[in-house]
Structure formats: structure tokens, C-alpha cells
């Protein structure tokens, strides 16, 4: 059974810092890995999707990497802003139509 | 462009009452559809998914059921709610089984 762990559970940083969120998964037989953002009381917004054959994806200030063999992914946020404050969720697709989610990292960026 | 709707946004129901949550997708045909639940202190749990009208797969045994009466409509139901059914219910869609999933705004269900 696939298990996804996200570290840290919560993170508080001052505005402008670069930061890294970590995600690990137990079964390396995955189709892809996705990073989502969730604002309080809201649905999820897809940030980046990395296919199993890819090593990284970039979108603006976000960069996600994938090391499938070691079961790890990182989400790098450059020059953090207060608007980046949210919960970030990592999810892996390891079966037909199924995503397994981590519990998320709650990020607070203070001005 | 595609949009996904869920209603109601919030719901407070007594134990033992029935439930019907609705999800609709606009701007696409034959999407894969998903129901998730997010309970306090736990990650998102996939409840049901559907790859076509009338085709429903259940991931976990539970007090809930799902139906897909139309191509872009997905309904989550219960005949008798339990306290443990409380949570944040999210509907999502995707083009294919391994593609990005797009989530709706969610329904906050409180069972008292």
C-alpha cells in the first residue's frame, strides 16, 4: 500500500526566503507525482505535475523535483511571499485513477 | 475552459438523515470523476471514482454511495449519516487516469 509523508508538517518563514518542502513515498512504482495548494476551507489547486520519466518541473517561482528510485520529491519556492501562505499537498499516482495524498505542509509567510 | 461546481457549500445534518451532494463539470466530455473526503487531521481519502456513465469504483467500504447519472454529473449519497461522515468533501475531474486532477470548491459536512 502506497504511503506518502510530508515534512515538515508546518513551516513559518519571513517574506523573501527561499524554502523547500519535502515529500516521500514508499512505493516507487508511480505514474506521476503532483503538488497541490489548498487555501483554508477551499478546494485544491494543481501547481505542478511530474511524470515518472521526468526529473523536475518549473512554474514561475516554483520548482518540483522527483527522484523516483529513492521515493522523494521536493517543492522549492523561491522568494516567498505572504500570498504563498497555504497548505501544500503532495500526491502520487500509483494505480489506475488513484491518487495517494500526504497530509500536507502548512506554510505561513510573514511580511 | 472547464469548470467544476459543487453544492451545497456547507451542510449540517443530524445523525441518521440522508445525504446528497452534487458535482457537475462544464466544458469537457467524458471526464474521469472522483469523490474525496478530507477529515480533520487526516489526508485526502479517495472514496469513489468513475470513468463513465454508470461506472463507479469504490476505494473503501463505507456508509456512502456514488452515482453518475449523466456524463458530467457525479452524486455522493448516504441513506443514514453517521457522526464519522463529517468532513470536507471534494469532487475532482481529469481527462485521463494519470492526468492532473482538477478539484471543485468542496462541501463542508457536519453531522451532529
PDB file of C-alpha atoms in Angstrom:
ATOM      1  CA  UNK A   1       0.000   0.000   0.000  1.00  0.00           C
ATOM      2  CA  UNK A   2       1.378   3.393  -1.037  1.00  0.00           C
ATOM      3  CA  UNK A   3       2.083   5.824   1.779  1.00  0.00           C
ATOM      4  CA  UNK A   4       3.029   9.471   1.330  1.00  0.00           C
ATOM      5  CA  UNK A   5       4.753  11.510   4.024  1.00  0.00           C
ATOM      6  CA  UNK A   6       5.329  15.253   4.005  1.00  0.00           C
ATOM      7  CA  UNK A   7       7.899  17.040   6.131  1.00  0.00           C
ATOM      8  CA  UNK A   8       7.666  19.450   7.824  1.00  0.00           C
ATOM      9  CA  UNK A   9       4.023  19.462   8.899  1.00  0.00           C
ATOM     10  CA  UNK A  10       4.200  23.227   9.363  1.00  0.00           C
ATOM     11  CA  UNK A  11       6.654  25.926   8.384  1.00  0.00           C
ATOM     12  CA  UNK A  12       6.831  29.619   9.188  1.00  0.00           C
ATOM     13  CA  UNK A  13       9.245  31.889   7.309  1.00  0.00           C
ATOM     14  CA  UNK A  14       9.718  35.618   6.755  1.00  0.00           C
ATOM     15  CA  UNK A  15       8.913  37.065   3.361  1.00  0.00           C
ATOM     16  CA  UNK A  16      11.666  36.738   0.771  1.00  0.00           C
ATOM     17  CA  UNK A  17      13.126  33.454   1.970  1.00  0.00           C
ATOM     18  CA  UNK A  18      13.646  30.507  -0.326  1.00  0.00           C
ATOM     19  CA  UNK A  19      12.184  27.318   1.072  1.00  0.00           C
ATOM     20  CA  UNK A  20      11.926  23.597   0.411  1.00  0.00           C
ATOM     21  CA  UNK A  21       9.024  21.281   1.152  1.00  0.00           C
ATOM     22  CA  UNK A  22       9.665  17.563   1.224  1.00  0.00           C
ATOM     23  CA  UNK A  23       7.578  14.592   0.158  1.00  0.00           C
ATOM     24  CA  UNK A  24       8.453  10.906   0.357  1.00  0.00           C
ATOM     25  CA  UNK A  25       6.569   7.837  -0.849  1.00  0.00           C
ATOM     26  CA  UNK A  26       7.021   4.155  -0.092  1.00  0.00           C
ATOM     27  CA  UNK A  27       6.343   2.522  -3.471  1.00  0.00           C
ATOM     28  CA  UNK A  28       8.479   3.805  -6.341  1.00  0.00           C
ATOM     29  CA  UNK A  29       6.174   2.299  -8.993  1.00  0.00           C
ATOM     30  CA  UNK A  30       4.348   5.546  -9.737  1.00  0.00           C
ATOM     31  CA  UNK A  31       2.866   7.130 -12.858  1.00  0.00           C
ATOM     32  CA  UNK A  32       3.348  10.688 -11.713  1.00  0.00           C
ATOM     33  CA  UNK A  33       3.597  12.982  -8.709  1.00  0.00           C
ATOM     34  CA  UNK A  34       1.599  16.147  -8.239  1.00  0.00           C
ATOM     35  CA  UNK A  35       1.898  19.138  -5.951  1.00  0.00           C
ATOM     36  CA  UNK A  36      -1.273  20.987  -4.944  1.00  0.00           C
ATOM     37  CA  UNK A  37      -2.031  24.094  -2.959  1.00  0.00           C
ATOM     38  CA  UNK A  38      -5.028  24.357  -0.616  1.00  0.00           C
ATOM     39  CA  UNK A  39      -6.198  27.609   0.953  1.00  0.00           C
ATOM     40  CA  UNK A  40      -8.230  27.330   4.196  1.00  0.00           C
ATOM     41  CA  UNK A  41     -11.718  25.996   3.542  1.00  0.00           C
ATOM     42  CA  UNK A  42     -11.119  25.786  -0.196  1.00  0.00           C
ATOM     43  CA  UNK A  43     -10.541  23.139  -2.822  1.00  0.00           C
ATOM     44  CA  UNK A  44      -7.165  22.127  -4.212  1.00  0.00           C
ATOM     45  CA  UNK A  45      -5.286  23.955  -6.932  1.00  0.00           C
ATOM     46  CA  UNK A  46      -2.845  21.966  -9.039  1.00  0.00           C
ATOM     47  CA  UNK A  47       0.641  23.508  -9.051  1.00  0.00           C
ATOM     48  CA  UNK A  48       2.909  21.052 -10.822  1.00  0.00           C
ATOM     49  CA  UNK A  49       2.717  17.534 -12.223  1.00  0.00           C
ATOM     50  CA  UNK A  50       5.869  15.484 -12.786  1.00  0.00           C
ATOM     51  CA  UNK A  51       5.612  12.361 -14.900  1.00  0.00           C
ATOM     52  CA  UNK A  52       7.558   9.330 -13.669  1.00  0.00           C
ATOM     53  CA  UNK A  53      10.047   9.736 -16.525  1.00  0.00           C
ATOM     54  CA  UNK A  54      10.787  13.368 -15.622  1.00  0.00           C
ATOM     55  CA  UNK A  55      13.182  14.749 -13.023  1.00  0.00           C
ATOM     56  CA  UNK A  56      11.709  18.208 -12.486  1.00  0.00           C
ATOM     57  CA  UNK A  57       9.089  20.743 -13.467  1.00  0.00           C
ATOM     58  CA  UNK A  58       9.100  24.511 -13.098  1.00  0.00           C
ATOM     59  CA  UNK A  59       6.344  27.085 -12.956  1.00  0.00           C
ATOM     60  CA  UNK A  60       7.275  30.652 -12.103  1.00  0.00           C
ATOM     61  CA  UNK A  61       8.847  30.698  -8.643  1.00  0.00           C
ATOM     62  CA  UNK A  62       8.072  27.016  -8.080  1.00  0.00           C
ATOM     63  CA  UNK A  63      10.333  24.106  -8.927  1.00  0.00           C
ATOM     64  CA  UNK A  64       9.487  20.498  -8.171  1.00  0.00           C
ATOM     65  CA  UNK A  65      11.950  17.636  -8.423  1.00  0.00           C
ATOM     66  CA  UNK A  66      11.381  13.901  -8.457  1.00  0.00           C
ATOM     67  CA  UNK A  67      13.759  11.086  -7.532  1.00  0.00           C
ATOM     68  CA  UNK A  68      11.603   8.063  -8.162  1.00  0.00           C
ATOM     69  CA  UNK A  69      14.200   5.478  -7.168  1.00  0.00           C
ATOM     70  CA  UNK A  70      14.602   6.946  -3.712  1.00  0.00           C
ATOM     71  CA  UNK A  71      10.920   7.793  -3.341  1.00  0.00           C
ATOM     72  CA  UNK A  72      11.400  11.520  -2.848  1.00  0.00           C
ATOM     73  CA  UNK A  73      10.177  14.819  -4.220  1.00  0.00           C
ATOM     74  CA  UNK A  74      10.858  18.390  -3.214  1.00  0.00           C
ATOM     75  CA  UNK A  75       8.964  21.585  -3.904  1.00  0.00           C
ATOM     76  CA  UNK A  76      11.212  24.623  -3.967  1.00  0.00           C
ATOM     77  CA  UNK A  77       9.613  28.055  -3.566  1.00  0.00           C
ATOM     78  CA  UNK A  78      11.831  30.995  -4.410  1.00  0.00           C
ATOM     79  CA  UNK A  79      11.492  34.437  -2.865  1.00  0.00           C
ATOM     80  CA  UNK A  80       8.454  33.537  -0.780  1.00  0.00           C
ATOM     81  CA  UNK A  81       5.550  35.999  -0.464  1.00  0.00           C
ATOM     82  CA  UNK A  82       2.687  36.295   2.057  1.00  0.00           C
ATOM     83  CA  UNK A  83       0.345  35.169  -0.724  1.00  0.00           C
ATOM     84  CA  UNK A  84       2.158  31.821  -0.748  1.00  0.00           C
ATOM     85  CA  UNK A  85       0.697  31.047   2.685  1.00  0.00           C
ATOM     86  CA  UNK A  86      -1.385  27.882   2.305  1.00  0.00           C
ATOM     87  CA  UNK A  87      -1.213  24.136   2.802  1.00  0.00           C
ATOM     88  CA  UNK A  88       0.839  22.316   0.177  1.00  0.00           C
ATOM     89  CA  UNK A  89      -0.120  18.749  -0.642  1.00  0.00           C
ATOM     90  CA  UNK A  90       1.894  16.101  -2.424  1.00  0.00           C
ATOM     91  CA  UNK A  91       0.114  13.236  -4.193  1.00  0.00           C
ATOM     92  CA  UNK A  92       1.339  10.228  -6.150  1.00  0.00           C
ATOM     93  CA  UNK A  93      -0.483   8.286  -8.818  1.00  0.00           C
ATOM     94  CA  UNK A  94       0.429   4.637  -8.470  1.00  0.00           C
ATOM     95  CA  UNK A  95      -2.615   2.933  -9.880  1.00  0.00           C
ATOM     96  CA  UNK A  96      -5.440   3.394 -12.313  1.00  0.00           C
ATOM     97  CA  UNK A  97      -7.268   6.598 -11.416  1.00  0.00           C
ATOM     98  CA  UNK A  98      -5.985   6.724  -7.865  1.00  0.00           C
ATOM     99  CA  UNK A  99      -4.035   9.425  -6.093  1.00  0.00           C
ATOM    100  CA  UNK A 100      -2.492   8.931  -2.660  1.00  0.00           C
ATOM    101  CA  UNK A 101      -2.060  12.172  -0.740  1.00  0.00           C
ATOM    102  CA  UNK A 102       0.238  13.221   2.037  1.00  0.00           C
ATOM    103  CA  UNK A 103      -1.184  15.175   4.982  1.00  0.00           C
ATOM    104  CA  UNK A 104       0.377  18.385   3.748  1.00  0.00           C
ATOM    105  CA  UNK A 105       2.736  21.108   4.887  1.00  0.00           C
ATOM    106  CA  UNK A 106       1.098  24.232   6.289  1.00  0.00           C
ATOM    107  CA  UNK A 107       3.161  27.241   5.187  1.00  0.00           C
ATOM    108  CA  UNK A 108       2.974  30.691   6.721  1.00  0.00           C
ATOM    109  CA  UNK A 109       4.952  33.510   5.127  1.00  0.00           C
ATOM    110  CA  UNK A 110       5.010  36.603   7.297  1.00  0.00           C
ATOM    111  CA  UNK A 111       5.516  40.108   5.880  1.00  0.00           C
TER     112      UNK A 111
ATOM    113  CA  UNK B   1     -12.395  26.312 -20.391  1.00  0.00           C
ATOM    114  CA  UNK B   2     -13.532  23.724 -17.893  1.00  0.00           C
ATOM    115  CA  UNK B   3     -15.225  24.469 -14.592  1.00  0.00           C
ATOM    116  CA  UNK B   4     -16.354  22.238 -11.759  1.00  0.00           C
ATOM    117  CA  UNK B   5     -19.199  23.012  -9.386  1.00  0.00           C
ATOM    118  CA  UNK B   6     -20.197  21.517  -6.055  1.00  0.00           C
ATOM    119  CA  UNK B   7     -23.203  22.158  -3.892  1.00  0.00           C
ATOM    120  CA  UNK B   8     -24.087  22.819  -1.289  1.00  0.00           C
ATOM    121  CA  UNK B   9     -21.030  24.626   0.050  1.00  0.00           C
ATOM    122  CA  UNK B  10     -21.867  23.780   3.643  1.00  0.00           C
ATOM    123  CA  UNK B  11     -24.300  21.359   5.218  1.00  0.00           C
ATOM    124  CA  UNK B  12     -25.268  20.495   8.782  1.00  0.00           C
ATOM    125  CA  UNK B  13     -27.238  17.277   9.132  1.00  0.00           C
ATOM    126  CA  UNK B  14     -28.453  15.164  12.071  1.00  0.00           C
ATOM    127  CA  UNK B  15     -27.242  11.607  12.554  1.00  0.00           C
ATOM    128  CA  UNK B  16     -29.428   9.165  10.650  1.00  0.00           C
ATOM    129  CA  UNK B  17     -30.556  11.643   7.998  1.00  0.00           C
ATOM    130  CA  UNK B  18     -29.956  11.114   4.261  1.00  0.00           C
ATOM    131  CA  UNK B  19     -27.317  12.907   2.207  1.00  0.00           C
ATOM    132  CA  UNK B  20     -26.996  14.022  -1.384  1.00  0.00           C
ATOM    133  CA  UNK B  21     -24.014  16.035  -2.625  1.00  0.00           C
ATOM    134  CA  UNK B  22     -23.792  17.033  -6.249  1.00  0.00           C
ATOM    135  CA  UNK B  23     -20.867  17.735  -8.529  1.00  0.00           C
ATOM    136  CA  UNK B  24     -21.033  18.895 -12.128  1.00  0.00           C
ATOM    137  CA  UNK B  25     -18.325  19.627 -14.678  1.00  0.00           C
ATOM    138  CA  UNK B  26     -18.669  22.006 -17.601  1.00  0.00           C
ATOM    139  CA  UNK B  27     -16.593  22.396 -20.731  1.00  0.00           C
ATOM    140  CA  UNK B  28     -15.438  18.823 -21.257  1.00  0.00           C
ATOM    141  CA  UNK B  29     -16.813  15.448 -22.279  1.00  0.00           C
ATOM    142  CA  UNK B  30     -16.368  12.012 -20.723  1.00  0.00           C
ATOM    143  CA  UNK B  31     -14.177  13.168 -17.842  1.00  0.00           C
ATOM    144  CA  UNK B  32     -12.952  10.864 -15.096  1.00  0.00           C
ATOM    145  CA  UNK B  33     -14.721  11.937 -11.892  1.00  0.00           C
ATOM    146  CA  UNK B  34     -13.652  11.485  -8.273  1.00  0.00           C
ATOM    147  CA  UNK B  35     -15.033  11.958  -4.762  1.00  0.00           C
ATOM    148  CA  UNK B  36     -12.591  12.571  -1.906  1.00  0.00           C
ATOM    149  CA  UNK B  37     -13.076  13.201   1.791  1.00  0.00           C
ATOM    150  CA  UNK B  38     -10.742  15.292   3.929  1.00  0.00           C
ATOM    151  CA  UNK B  39     -11.237  14.690   7.635  1.00  0.00           C
ATOM    152  CA  UNK B  40      -9.605  16.747  10.362  1.00  0.00           C
ATOM    153  CA  UNK B  41      -6.015  15.644  10.941  1.00  0.00           C
ATOM    154  CA  UNK B  42      -6.070  13.213   8.045  1.00  0.00           C
ATOM    155  CA  UNK B  43      -5.058  13.396   4.424  1.00  0.00           C
ATOM    156  CA  UNK B  44      -7.425  13.296   1.489  1.00  0.00           C
ATOM    157  CA  UNK B  45      -9.002   9.907   1.048  1.00  0.00           C
ATOM    158  CA  UNK B  46     -10.349   8.763  -2.313  1.00  0.00           C
ATOM    159  CA  UNK B  47     -13.902   7.485  -1.863  1.00  0.00           C
ATOM    160  CA  UNK B  48     -15.151   6.792  -5.393  1.00  0.00           C
ATOM    161  CA  UNK B  49     -14.096   7.290  -8.981  1.00  0.00           C
ATOM    162  CA  UNK B  50     -15.893   6.943 -12.290  1.00  0.00           C
ATOM    163  CA  UNK B  51     -14.577   6.590 -15.823  1.00  0.00           C
ATOM    164  CA  UNK B  52     -18.008   6.753 -17.476  1.00  0.00           C
ATOM    165  CA  UNK B  53     -21.772   6.925 -17.009  1.00  0.00           C
ATOM    166  CA  UNK B  54     -22.939   4.242 -14.605  1.00  0.00           C
ATOM    167  CA  UNK B  55     -19.369   3.075 -13.905  1.00  0.00           C
ATOM    168  CA  UNK B  56     -18.436   3.544 -10.258  1.00  0.00           C
ATOM    169  CA  UNK B  57     -15.459   2.147  -8.361  1.00  0.00           C
ATOM    170  CA  UNK B  58     -15.294   2.271  -4.592  1.00  0.00           C
ATOM    171  CA  UNK B  59     -11.968   2.557  -2.839  1.00  0.00           C
ATOM    172  CA  UNK B  60     -13.041   1.931   0.734  1.00  0.00           C
ATOM    173  CA  UNK B  61     -16.032   0.273   2.377  1.00  0.00           C
ATOM    174  CA  UNK B  62     -18.222   2.885   3.977  1.00  0.00           C
ATOM    175  CA  UNK B  63     -21.615   4.323   4.640  1.00  0.00           C
ATOM    176  CA  UNK B  64     -21.660   6.221   1.354  1.00  0.00           C
ATOM    177  CA  UNK B  65     -22.521   5.503  -2.270  1.00  0.00           C
ATOM    178  CA  UNK B  66     -21.955   7.329  -5.546  1.00  0.00           C
ATOM    179  CA  UNK B  67     -23.795   7.562  -8.835  1.00  0.00           C
ATOM    180  CA  UNK B  68     -23.118   9.078 -12.234  1.00  0.00           C
ATOM    181  CA  UNK B  69     -26.482   9.579 -13.938  1.00  0.00           C
ATOM    182  CA  UNK B  70     -25.077  11.853 -16.646  1.00  0.00           C
ATOM    183  CA  UNK B  71     -21.685  12.254 -18.293  1.00  0.00           C
ATOM    184  CA  UNK B  72     -20.712  15.328 -16.282  1.00  0.00           C
ATOM    185  CA  UNK B  73     -22.681  14.765 -13.081  1.00  0.00           C
ATOM    186  CA  UNK B  74     -21.432  12.888 -10.038  1.00  0.00           C
ATOM    187  CA  UNK B  75     -23.539  12.422  -6.915  1.00  0.00           C
ATOM    188  CA  UNK B  76     -22.477  11.284  -3.445  1.00  0.00           C
ATOM    189  CA  UNK B  77     -25.228   9.850  -1.261  1.00  0.00           C
ATOM    190  CA  UNK B  78     -25.990   8.221   2.042  1.00  0.00           C
ATOM    191  CA  UNK B  79     -29.206   6.740   3.388  1.00  0.00           C
ATOM    192  CA  UNK B  80     -28.268   7.315   7.042  1.00  0.00           C
ATOM    193  CA  UNK B  81     -25.441   9.608   8.084  1.00  0.00           C
ATOM    194  CA  UNK B  82     -23.022   8.742  10.874  1.00  0.00           C
ATOM    195  CA  UNK B  83     -21.012  11.137  13.027  1.00  0.00           C
ATOM    196  CA  UNK B  84     -17.884   9.821  11.327  1.00  0.00           C
ATOM    197  CA  UNK B  85     -19.169  11.061   7.952  1.00  0.00           C
ATOM    198  CA  UNK B  86     -18.334  14.634   8.943  1.00  0.00           C
ATOM    199  CA  UNK B  87     -15.625  16.187   6.823  1.00  0.00           C
ATOM    200  CA  UNK B  88     -14.781  18.210   3.763  1.00  0.00           C
ATOM    201  CA  UNK B  89     -15.918  16.515   0.567  1.00  0.00           C
ATOM    202  CA  UNK B  90     -14.129  17.313  -2.644  1.00  0.00           C
ATOM    203  CA  UNK B  91     -15.075  16.409  -6.187  1.00  0.00           C
ATOM    204  CA  UNK B  92     -12.431  16.312  -8.910  1.00  0.00           C
ATOM    205  CA  UNK B  93     -12.163  15.557 -12.599  1.00  0.00           C
ATOM    206  CA  UNK B  94      -9.393  14.618 -15.025  1.00  0.00           C
ATOM    207  CA  UNK B  95      -9.025  13.949 -18.741  1.00  0.00           C
ATOM    208  CA  UNK B  96      -7.357  10.606 -18.185  1.00  0.00           C
ATOM    209  CA  UNK B  97      -6.412   8.257 -15.404  1.00  0.00           C
ATOM    210  CA  UNK B  98      -2.899   9.596 -14.935  1.00  0.00           C
ATOM    211  CA  UNK B  99      -3.541  13.232 -15.770  1.00  0.00           C
ATOM    212  CA  UNK B 100      -3.785  16.214 -13.482  1.00  0.00           C
ATOM    213  CA  UNK B 101      -6.894  16.228 -11.349  1.00  0.00           C
ATOM    214  CA  UNK B 102      -8.862  19.460 -11.026  1.00  0.00           C
ATOM    215  CA  UNK B 103     -10.764  19.991  -7.830  1.00  0.00           C
ATOM    216  CA  UNK B 104     -14.049  21.692  -7.015  1.00  0.00           C
ATOM    217  CA  UNK B 105     -14.582  24.139  -4.140  1.00  0.00           C
ATOM    218  CA  UNK B 106     -15.733  21.421  -1.729  1.00  0.00           C
ATOM    219  CA  UNK B 107     -18.659  20.820   0.624  1.00  0.00           C
ATOM    220  CA  UNK B 108     -18.197  21.111   4.379  1.00  0.00           C
ATOM    221  CA  UNK B 109     -20.445  18.468   6.014  1.00  0.00           C
ATOM    222  CA  UNK B 110     -21.070  18.459   9.751  1.00  0.00           C
ATOM    223  CA  UNK B 111     -23.073  15.584  11.209  1.00  0.00           C
ATOM    224  CA  UNK B 112     -24.467  16.293  14.674  1.00  0.00           C
TER     225      UNK B 112
END
